[in-house]
Amino acid sequence: MKNKLPEIKRLIFVLRGNFNPIIFSPVWFASEKLIRKEEAEKAEIQIVHPDVVSFNLDWLRLQVTRDMFSVETIKEPYEEVLRDLIFATFKLLRHTPLKVMGINRSEHFRIDTIEKWHEIGHTLAPKSIWNNILDNPGLNSISTIEDSRRDGLKGYIKVQVEPSKRVHPGICVLVNDHFEVNNPEGIYGADEIINILENKWEDSLKRSNHIITTLVEKLDASGTK
Amino acid sequence: MPAVQSKYDFFHNYEDIQAQNSTYAQRQFLLEEHMEKMPDEIIKSYLNKELEEEKSDKIDYSYSNNTQFIERKKTPVFFIESNPLLERAISLQKWRGIVEEVNKNFFKAKLINLTDKGFDEYAEISNDEITQEDTELIKPGAIFYWSIGYSHSSTGQRRRFSDIRFRRIPIWDEKEINIARKKAKKISSLIGWQ
């Protein structure tokens, strides 16, 4: 690979639960002093509606529907800021029932040559099984799951690799660090998930970085050079 | 091997929302506007939802050949074409700072290295380095993040940047402080501190 550092590093944070989307407007975030007023004024708003809110700031994209809250950034220096924003939001809205949380890291890597790019696909998914079934088969996406979490929490870790749609030739590696509350039917607030966020955030990011770095190193070393 | 999952089954597969995908939203009020972006069968399924639900009452879901009904009775999820984030950035060095002393034109802070393990550092930072709106946050104990790195604009222009941003979290109320005190007291008694 030309560069083992990613060209794009993205953090996507997703919560599943029950939300009142219209609360999550840039004006609300600014009035609660969670973002700067100037940022709220300059926010690029796609929609603010009782059922769905979607807007971008310079460093963040936020979307909320009745059952999902999602924020993402591709500015890595703002990842701690993003975490604080989520933490602060649900400290204020602590009675929001949160059931599931995903801390998702995706990284796009450029690959030296098309040949090496194909080689990576063949390493991840050998094509011999497809002989006489498909002509010229190519890997579209592959995901691997670690079914039970090592930290004892409910959830799983899933790693997905696919051709990058942003960098060509390149690959996109996504780590989905998935957490669930113990009793989703009996959940009445945000505390359980926010506690996990507070206690596991750093571990999660370190683990994701480790998974991606190790995998990319192995893929780089794989096959003929 | 995990079961094959529908691309539109975001209710159960939120992890599919990632860099590779567009964004999403639900609800009928946007249906017409975005109808062309959804497969016809999902739209029809939603419009005939009551009918499907009536049918589904009589279905035994334990049989795998009923999966199509389970799929079809869900509320559809469709994509909003929201603008992607274009300007990306990667830090070369990142610190978490804690304000220790505030003076008229500058403040002193302890810097904890978030990039590499190392010793804590101390710095005097001019107020001019701080965005006007954040200056009210410069107080002893306040936390900020200082990053130095490169940003890449949508046109590919690479720029060096240095950014200081103060942490914004709601102030703890008296009740929360009391709860924290009680917890601290309990822990200190458990480990035998006076």
PDB file of N, CA and C in Angstrom, chain A residues 59-137:
ATOM      1  N   TRP A  59     -18.111  20.265  11.101  1.00  0.00           N
ATOM      2  CA  TRP A  59     -17.380  19.065  11.518  1.00  0.00           C
ATOM      3  C   TRP A  59     -18.271  17.875  11.811  1.00  0.00           C
ATOM      4  N   LEU A  60     -19.564  18.020  11.648  1.00  0.00           N
ATOM      5  CA  LEU A  60     -20.472  16.973  12.104  1.00  0.00           C
ATOM      6  C   LEU A  60     -21.687  16.846  11.196  1.00  0.00           C
ATOM      7  N   ARG A  61     -22.149  15.617  11.049  1.00  0.00           N
ATOM      8  CA  ARG A  61     -23.431  15.401  10.380  1.00  0.00           C
ATOM      9  C   ARG A  61     -24.351  14.694  11.368  1.00  0.00           C
ATOM     10  N   LEU A  62     -25.529  15.218  11.548  1.00  0.00           N
ATOM     11  CA  LEU A  62     -26.461  14.653  12.523  1.00  0.00           C
ATOM     12  C   LEU A  62     -27.786  14.320  11.846  1.00  0.00           C
ATOM     13  N   GLN A  63     -28.325  13.152  12.171  1.00  0.00           N
ATOM     14  CA  GLN A  63     -29.650  12.779  11.696  1.00  0.00           C
ATOM     15  C   GLN A  63     -30.379  12.085  12.830  1.00  0.00           C
ATOM     16  N   VAL A  64     -31.631  12.488  13.018  1.00  0.00           N
ATOM     17  CA  VAL A  64     -32.445  11.848  14.054  1.00  0.00           C
ATOM     18  C   VAL A  64     -33.811  11.512  13.468  1.00  0.00           C
ATOM     19  N   THR A  65     -34.237  10.293  13.680  1.00  0.00           N
ATOM     20  CA  THR A  65     -35.607   9.896  13.345  1.00  0.00           C
ATOM     21  C   THR A  65     -36.259   9.430  14.642  1.00  0.00           C
ATOM     22  N   ARG A  66     -37.468   8.930  14.543  1.00  0.00           N
ATOM     23  CA  ARG A  66     -38.181   8.511  15.756  1.00  0.00           C
ATOM     24  C   ARG A  66     -37.458   7.395  16.504  1.00  0.00           C
ATOM     25  N   ASP A  67     -36.684   6.597  15.788  1.00  0.00           N
ATOM     26  CA  ASP A  67     -36.054   5.468  16.485  1.00  0.00           C
ATOM     27  C   ASP A  67     -34.529   5.445  16.353  1.00  0.00           C
ATOM     28  N   MET A  68     -33.978   6.493  15.805  1.00  0.00           N
ATOM     29  CA  MET A  68     -32.524   6.456  15.618  1.00  0.00           C
ATOM     30  C   MET A  68     -31.888   7.845  15.735  1.00  0.00           C
ATOM     31  N   PHE A  69     -30.744   7.879  16.359  1.00  0.00           N
ATOM     32  CA  PHE A  69     -29.958   9.101  16.489  1.00  0.00           C
ATOM     33  C   PHE A  69     -28.585   8.761  15.931  1.00  0.00           C
ATOM     34  N   SER A  70     -28.140   9.536  14.960  1.00  0.00           N
ATOM     35  CA  SER A  70     -26.862   9.206  14.339  1.00  0.00           C
ATOM     36  C   SER A  70     -26.035  10.472  14.120  1.00  0.00           C
ATOM     37  N   VAL A  71     -24.799  10.443  14.555  1.00  0.00           N
ATOM     38  CA  VAL A  71     -23.895  11.562  14.314  1.00  0.00           C
ATOM     39  C   VAL A  71     -22.582  11.025  13.766  1.00  0.00           C
ATOM     40  N   GLU A  72     -21.953  11.779  12.915  1.00  0.00           N
ATOM     41  CA  GLU A  72     -20.682  11.317  12.364  1.00  0.00           C
ATOM     42  C   GLU A  72     -19.758  12.480  12.089  1.00  0.00           C
ATOM     43  N   THR A  73     -18.485  12.176  12.061  1.00  0.00           N
ATOM     44  CA  THR A  73     -17.493  13.184  11.683  1.00  0.00           C
ATOM     45  C   THR A  73     -16.383  12.529  10.868  1.00  0.00           C
ATOM     46  N   ILE A  74     -15.816  13.298   9.937  1.00  0.00           N
ATOM     47  CA  ILE A  74     -14.614  12.829   9.242  1.00  0.00           C
ATOM     48  C   ILE A  74     -13.429  13.727   9.623  1.00  0.00           C
ATOM     49  N   LYS A  75     -13.645  14.518  10.681  1.00  0.00           N
ATOM     50  CA  LYS A  75     -12.540  15.312  11.223  1.00  0.00           C
ATOM     51  C   LYS A  75     -12.097  14.635  12.514  1.00  0.00           C
ATOM     52  N   GLU A  76     -11.072  13.857  12.404  1.00  0.00           N
ATOM     53  CA  GLU A  76     -10.606  13.054  13.541  1.00  0.00           C
ATOM     54  C   GLU A  76     -10.293  13.908  14.785  1.00  0.00           C
ATOM     55  N   PRO A  77      -9.756  15.134  14.624  1.00  0.00           N
ATOM     56  CA  PRO A  77      -9.510  15.928  15.832  1.00  0.00           C
ATOM     57  C   PRO A  77     -10.782  16.239  16.627  1.00  0.00           C
ATOM     58  N   TYR A  78     -11.943  16.070  16.020  1.00  0.00           N
ATOM     59  CA  TYR A  78     -13.197  16.414  16.689  1.00  0.00           C
ATOM     60  C   TYR A  78     -13.881  15.207  17.334  1.00  0.00           C
ATOM     61  N   GLU A  79     -13.203  14.073  17.375  1.00  0.00           N
ATOM     62  CA  GLU A  79     -13.883  12.881  17.896  1.00  0.00           C
ATOM     63  C   GLU A  79     -14.231  13.011  19.377  1.00  0.00           C
ATOM     64  N   GLU A  80     -13.339  13.618  20.145  1.00  0.00           N
ATOM     65  CA  GLU A  80     -13.649  13.826  21.569  1.00  0.00           C
ATOM     66  C   GLU A  80     -14.790  14.829  21.726  1.00  0.00           C
ATOM     67  N   VAL A  81     -14.782  15.808  20.829  1.00  0.00           N
ATOM     68  CA  VAL A  81     -15.850  16.812  20.872  1.00  0.00           C
ATOM     69  C   VAL A  81     -17.195  16.148  20.566  1.00  0.00           C
ATOM     70  N   LEU A  82     -17.160  15.238  19.620  1.00  0.00           N
ATOM     71  CA  LEU A  82     -18.367  14.487  19.256  1.00  0.00           C
ATOM     72  C   LEU A  82     -18.882  13.682  20.451  1.00  0.00           C
ATOM     73  N   ARG A  83     -17.955  12.991  21.106  1.00  0.00           N
ATOM     74  CA  ARG A  83     -18.357  12.208  22.286  1.00  0.00           C
ATOM     75  C   ARG A  83     -18.989  13.112  23.347  1.00  0.00           C
ATOM     76  N   ASP A  84     -18.356  14.268  23.592  1.00  0.00           N
ATOM     77  CA  ASP A  84     -18.891  15.188  24.597  1.00  0.00           C
ATOM     78  C   ASP A  84     -20.281  15.672  24.210  1.00  0.00           C
ATOM     79  N   LEU A  85     -20.477  15.895  22.933  1.00  0.00           N
ATOM     80  CA  LEU A  85     -21.784  16.367  22.464  1.00  0.00           C
ATOM     81  C   LEU A  85     -22.861  15.313  22.748  1.00  0.00           C
ATOM     82  N   ILE A  86     -22.545  14.059  22.476  1.00  0.00           N
ATOM     83  CA  ILE A  86     -23.517  12.986  22.710  1.00  0.00           C
ATOM     84  C   ILE A  86     -23.788  12.869  24.218  1.00  0.00           C
ATOM     85  N   PHE A  87     -22.701  12.860  24.950  1.00  0.00           N
ATOM     86  CA  PHE A  87     -22.800  12.728  26.397  1.00  0.00           C
ATOM     87  C   PHE A  87     -23.664  13.858  26.987  1.00  0.00           C
ATOM     88  N   ALA A  88     -23.371  15.080  26.546  1.00  0.00           N
ATOM     89  CA  ALA A  88     -24.097  16.242  27.070  1.00  0.00           C
ATOM     90  C   ALA A  88     -25.567  16.209  26.649  1.00  0.00           C
ATOM     91  N   THR A  89     -25.796  15.804  25.408  1.00  0.00           N
ATOM     92  CA  THR A  89     -27.168  15.768  24.897  1.00  0.00           C
ATOM     93  C   THR A  89     -28.033  14.841  25.742  1.00  0.00           C
ATOM     94  N   PHE A  90     -27.507  13.666  26.039  1.00  0.00           N
ATOM     95  CA  PHE A  90     -28.337  12.698  26.756  1.00  0.00           C
ATOM     96  C   PHE A  90     -28.203  12.819  28.271  1.00  0.00           C
ATOM     97  N   LYS A  91     -27.366  13.716  28.686  1.00  0.00           N
ATOM     98  CA  LYS A  91     -27.383  14.097  30.103  1.00  0.00           C
ATOM     99  C   LYS A  91     -28.592  15.035  30.289  1.00  0.00           C
ATOM    100  N   LEU A  92     -28.784  15.901  29.302  1.00  0.00           N
ATOM    101  CA  LEU A  92     -29.949  16.791  29.345  1.00  0.00           C
ATOM    102  C   LEU A  92     -31.248  16.021  29.089  1.00  0.00           C
ATOM    103  N   LEU A  93     -31.180  15.070  28.158  1.00  0.00           N
ATOM    104  CA  LEU A  93     -32.395  14.309  27.798  1.00  0.00           C
ATOM    105  C   LEU A  93     -32.306  12.915  28.415  1.00  0.00           C
ATOM    106  N   ARG A  94     -32.083  12.858  29.707  1.00  0.00           N
ATOM    107  CA  ARG A  94     -31.743  11.593  30.356  1.00  0.00           C
ATOM    108  C   ARG A  94     -32.905  10.608  30.406  1.00  0.00           C
ATOM    109  N   HIS A  95     -34.117  11.080  30.135  1.00  0.00           N
ATOM    110  CA  HIS A  95     -35.254  10.148  30.152  1.00  0.00           C
ATOM    111  C   HIS A  95     -35.540   9.550  28.778  1.00  0.00           C
ATOM    112  N   THR A  96     -34.663   9.826  27.816  1.00  0.00           N
ATOM    113  CA  THR A  96     -34.817   9.217  26.491  1.00  0.00           C
ATOM    114  C   THR A  96     -34.450   7.737  26.584  1.00  0.00           C
ATOM    115  N   PRO A  97     -35.373   6.847  26.231  1.00  0.00           N
ATOM    116  CA  PRO A  97     -35.018   5.417  26.330  1.00  0.00           C
ATOM    117  C   PRO A  97     -34.006   5.024  25.252  1.00  0.00           C
ATOM    118  N   LEU A  98     -32.821   4.654  25.669  1.00  0.00           N
ATOM    119  CA  LEU A  98     -31.777   4.228  24.734  1.00  0.00           C
ATOM    120  C   LEU A  98     -31.545   2.728  24.922  1.00  0.00           C
ATOM    121  N   LYS A  99     -31.565   2.005  23.824  1.00  0.00           N
ATOM    122  CA  LYS A  99     -31.468   0.548  23.927  1.00  0.00           C
ATOM    123  C   LYS A  99     -30.193  -0.030  23.319  1.00  0.00           C
ATOM    124  N   VAL A 100     -29.724   0.616  22.267  1.00  0.00           N
ATOM    125  CA  VAL A 100     -28.595   0.072  21.509  1.00  0.00           C
ATOM    126  C   VAL A 100     -27.641   1.208  21.147  1.00  0.00           C
ATOM    127  N   MET A 101     -26.356   0.914  21.150  1.00  0.00           N
ATOM    128  CA  MET A 101     -25.375   1.931  20.765  1.00  0.00           C
ATOM    129  C   MET A 101     -24.335   1.299  19.841  1.00  0.00           C
ATOM    130  N   GLY A 102     -23.981   1.996  18.808  1.00  0.00           N
ATOM    131  CA  GLY A 102     -22.914   1.546  17.915  1.00  0.00           C
ATOM    132  C   GLY A 102     -21.845   2.611  17.803  1.00  0.00           C
ATOM    133  N   ILE A 103     -20.613   2.229  18.117  1.00  0.00           N
ATOM    134  CA  ILE A 103     -19.491   3.147  17.890  1.00  0.00           C
ATOM    135  C   ILE A 103     -18.776   2.580  16.670  1.00  0.00           C
ATOM    136  N   ASN A 104     -18.978   3.202  15.547  1.00  0.00           N
ATOM    137  CA  ASN A 104     -18.539   2.625  14.271  1.00  0.00           C
ATOM    138  C   ASN A 104     -17.396   3.431  13.671  1.00  0.00           C
ATOM    139  N   ARG A 105     -16.327   2.743  13.392  1.00  0.00           N
ATOM    140  CA  ARG A 105     -15.157   3.406  12.807  1.00  0.00           C
ATOM    141  C   ARG A 105     -14.998   2.892  11.386  1.00  0.00           C
ATOM    142  N   SER A 106     -14.858   3.793  10.424  1.00  0.00           N
ATOM    143  CA  SER A 106     -14.530   3.319   9.077  1.00  0.00           C
ATOM    144  C   SER A 106     -13.310   4.069   8.557  1.00  0.00           C
ATOM    145  N   GLU A 107     -12.468   3.342   7.849  1.00  0.00           N
ATOM    146  CA  GLU A 107     -11.256   3.948   7.304  1.00  0.00           C
ATOM    147  C   GLU A 107     -11.077   3.515   5.855  1.00  0.00           C
ATOM    148  N   HIS A 108     -10.694   4.462   5.024  1.00  0.00           N
ATOM    149  CA  HIS A 108     -10.471   4.175   3.607  1.00  0.00           C
ATOM    150  C   HIS A 108      -8.969   4.238   3.316  1.00  0.00           C
ATOM    151  N   PHE A 109      -8.466   3.163   2.710  1.00  0.00           N
ATOM    152  CA  PHE A 109      -7.031   3.084   2.400  1.00  0.00           C
ATOM    153  C   PHE A 109      -6.835   2.997   0.892  1.00  0.00           C
ATOM    154  N   ARG A 110      -5.873   3.733   0.397  1.00  0.00           N
ATOM    155  CA  ARG A 110      -5.529   3.625  -1.017  1.00  0.00           C
ATOM    156  C   ARG A 110      -4.589   2.429  -1.210  1.00  0.00           C
ATOM    157  N   ILE A 111      -4.800   1.689  -2.306  1.00  0.00           N
ATOM    158  CA  ILE A 111      -3.959   0.523  -2.615  1.00  0.00           C
ATOM    159  C   ILE A 111      -3.088   0.882  -3.828  1.00  0.00           C
ATOM    160  N   ASP A 112      -1.849   0.391  -3.801  1.00  0.00           N
ATOM    161  CA  ASP A 112      -0.872   0.765  -4.837  1.00  0.00           C
ATOM    162  C   ASP A 112      -1.369   0.526  -6.257  1.00  0.00           C
ATOM    163  N   THR A 113      -1.827  -0.687  -6.503  1.00  0.00           N
ATOM    164  CA  THR A 113      -2.168  -1.068  -7.878  1.00  0.00           C
ATOM    165  C   THR A 113      -3.486  -1.828  -7.901  1.00  0.00           C
ATOM    166  N   ILE A 114      -4.086  -1.875  -9.088  1.00  0.00           N
ATOM    167  CA  ILE A 114      -5.323  -2.648  -9.258  1.00  0.00           C
ATOM    168  C   ILE A 114      -5.056  -4.125  -8.951  1.00  0.00           C
ATOM    169  N   GLU A 115      -3.862  -4.613  -9.350  1.00  0.00           N
ATOM    170  CA  GLU A 115      -3.532  -6.030  -9.128  1.00  0.00           C
ATOM    171  C   GLU A 115      -3.523  -6.340  -7.621  1.00  0.00           C
ATOM    172  N   LYS A 116      -2.877  -5.463  -6.871  1.00  0.00           N
ATOM    173  CA  LYS A 116      -2.795  -5.660  -5.422  1.00  0.00           C
ATOM    174  C   LYS A 116      -4.205  -5.583  -4.801  1.00  0.00           C
ATOM    175  N   TRP A 117      -4.996  -4.695  -5.361  1.00  0.00           N
ATOM    176  CA  TRP A 117      -6.374  -4.510  -4.885  1.00  0.00           C
ATOM    177  C   TRP A 117      -7.183  -5.806  -5.069  1.00  0.00           C
ATOM    178  N   HIS A 118      -7.034  -6.422  -6.246  1.00  0.00           N
ATOM    179  CA  HIS A 118      -7.716  -7.697  -6.498  1.00  0.00           C
ATOM    180  C   HIS A 118      -7.176  -8.786  -5.571  1.00  0.00           C
ATOM    181  N   GLU A 119      -5.868  -8.742  -5.378  1.00  0.00           N
ATOM    182  CA  GLU A 119      -5.213  -9.736  -4.531  1.00  0.00           C
ATOM    183  C   GLU A 119      -5.795  -9.714  -3.107  1.00  0.00           C
ATOM    184  N   ILE A 120      -6.043  -8.509  -2.636  1.00  0.00           N
ATOM    185  CA  ILE A 120      -6.637  -8.367  -1.291  1.00  0.00           C
ATOM    186  C   ILE A 120      -8.018  -9.020  -1.260  1.00  0.00           C
ATOM    187  N   GLY A 121      -8.785  -8.783  -2.303  1.00  0.00           N
ATOM    188  CA  GLY A 121     -10.106  -9.418  -2.410  1.00  0.00           C
ATOM    189  C   GLY A 121     -10.003 -10.929  -2.403  1.00  0.00           C
ATOM    190  N   HIS A 122      -9.011 -11.457  -3.151  1.00  0.00           N
ATOM    191  CA  HIS A 122      -8.841 -12.920  -3.212  1.00  0.00           C
ATOM    192  C   HIS A 122      -8.377 -13.479  -1.868  1.00  0.00           C
ATOM    193  N   THR A 123      -7.585 -12.707  -1.150  1.00  0.00           N
ATOM    194  CA  THR A 123      -7.123 -13.166   0.168  1.00  0.00           C
ATOM    195  C   THR A 123      -8.306 -13.276   1.137  1.00  0.00           C
ATOM    196  N   LEU A 124      -9.152 -12.262   1.097  1.00  0.00           N
ATOM    197  CA  LEU A 124     -10.292 -12.256   2.015  1.00  0.00           C
ATOM    198  C   LEU A 124     -11.346 -13.289   1.622  1.00  0.00           C
ATOM    199  N   ALA A 125     -11.530 -13.473   0.328  1.00  0.00           N
ATOM    200  CA  ALA A 125     -12.544 -14.425  -0.137  1.00  0.00           C
ATOM    201  C   ALA A 125     -11.996 -15.170  -1.345  1.00  0.00           C
ATOM    202  N   PRO A 126     -11.349 -16.340  -1.109  1.00  0.00           N
ATOM    203  CA  PRO A 126     -10.789 -17.098  -2.229  1.00  0.00           C
ATOM    204  C   PRO A 126     -11.876 -17.425  -3.263  1.00  0.00           C
ATOM    205  N   LYS A 127     -11.521 -17.339  -4.535  1.00  0.00           N
ATOM    206  CA  LYS A 127     -12.541 -17.435  -5.578  1.00  0.00           C
ATOM    207  C   LYS A 127     -12.700 -18.842  -6.155  1.00  0.00           C
ATOM    208  N   SER A 128     -11.844 -19.799  -5.712  1.00  0.00           N
ATOM    209  CA  SER A 128     -11.894 -21.116  -6.347  1.00  0.00           C
ATOM    210  C   SER A 128     -13.285 -21.747  -6.240  1.00  0.00           C
ATOM    211  N   ILE A 129     -13.978 -21.498  -5.138  1.00  0.00           N
ATOM    212  CA  ILE A 129     -15.317 -22.065  -4.941  1.00  0.00           C
ATOM    213  C   ILE A 129     -16.295 -21.604  -6.018  1.00  0.00           C
ATOM    214  N   TRP A 130     -16.003 -20.458  -6.622  1.00  0.00           N
ATOM    215  CA  TRP A 130     -16.916 -19.871  -7.612  1.00  0.00           C
ATOM    216  C   TRP A 130     -16.625 -20.340  -9.037  1.00  0.00           C
ATOM    217  N   ASN A 131     -15.566 -21.147  -9.178  1.00  0.00           N
ATOM    218  CA  ASN A 131     -15.249 -21.659 -10.515  1.00  0.00           C
ATOM    219  C   ASN A 131     -16.462 -22.368 -11.100  1.00  0.00           C
ATOM    220  N   ASN A 132     -16.739 -22.119 -12.373  1.00  0.00           N
ATOM    221  CA  ASN A 132     -17.892 -22.700 -13.081  1.00  0.00           C
ATOM    222  C   ASN A 132     -19.248 -22.223 -12.548  1.00  0.00           C
ATOM    223  N   ILE A 133     -19.215 -21.258 -11.665  1.00  0.00           N
ATOM    224  CA  ILE A 133     -20.504 -20.687 -11.187  1.00  0.00           C
ATOM    225  C   ILE A 133     -20.641 -19.252 -11.686  1.00  0.00           C
ATOM    226  N   LEU A 134     -19.587 -18.443 -11.415  1.00  0.00           N
ATOM    227  CA  LEU A 134     -19.592 -17.057 -11.879  1.00  0.00           C
ATOM    228  C   LEU A 134     -18.348 -16.810 -12.713  1.00  0.00           C
ATOM    229  N   ASP A 135     -18.494 -15.919 -13.699  1.00  0.00           N
ATOM    230  CA  ASP A 135     -17.320 -15.507 -14.465  1.00  0.00           C
ATOM    231  C   ASP A 135     -16.684 -14.324 -13.762  1.00  0.00           C
ATOM    232  N   ASN A 136     -15.402 -14.398 -13.588  1.00  0.00           N
ATOM    233  CA  ASN A 136     -14.648 -13.285 -13.029  1.00  0.00           C
ATOM    234  C   ASN A 136     -15.265 -12.739 -11.731  1.00  0.00           C
ATOM    235  N   PRO A 137     -15.427 -13.576 -10.709  1.00  0.00           N
ATOM    236  CA  PRO A 137     -16.060 -13.108  -9.472  1.00  0.00           C
ATOM    237  C   PRO A 137     -15.181 -12.113  -8.714  1.00  0.00           C
TER     238      PRO A 137
END
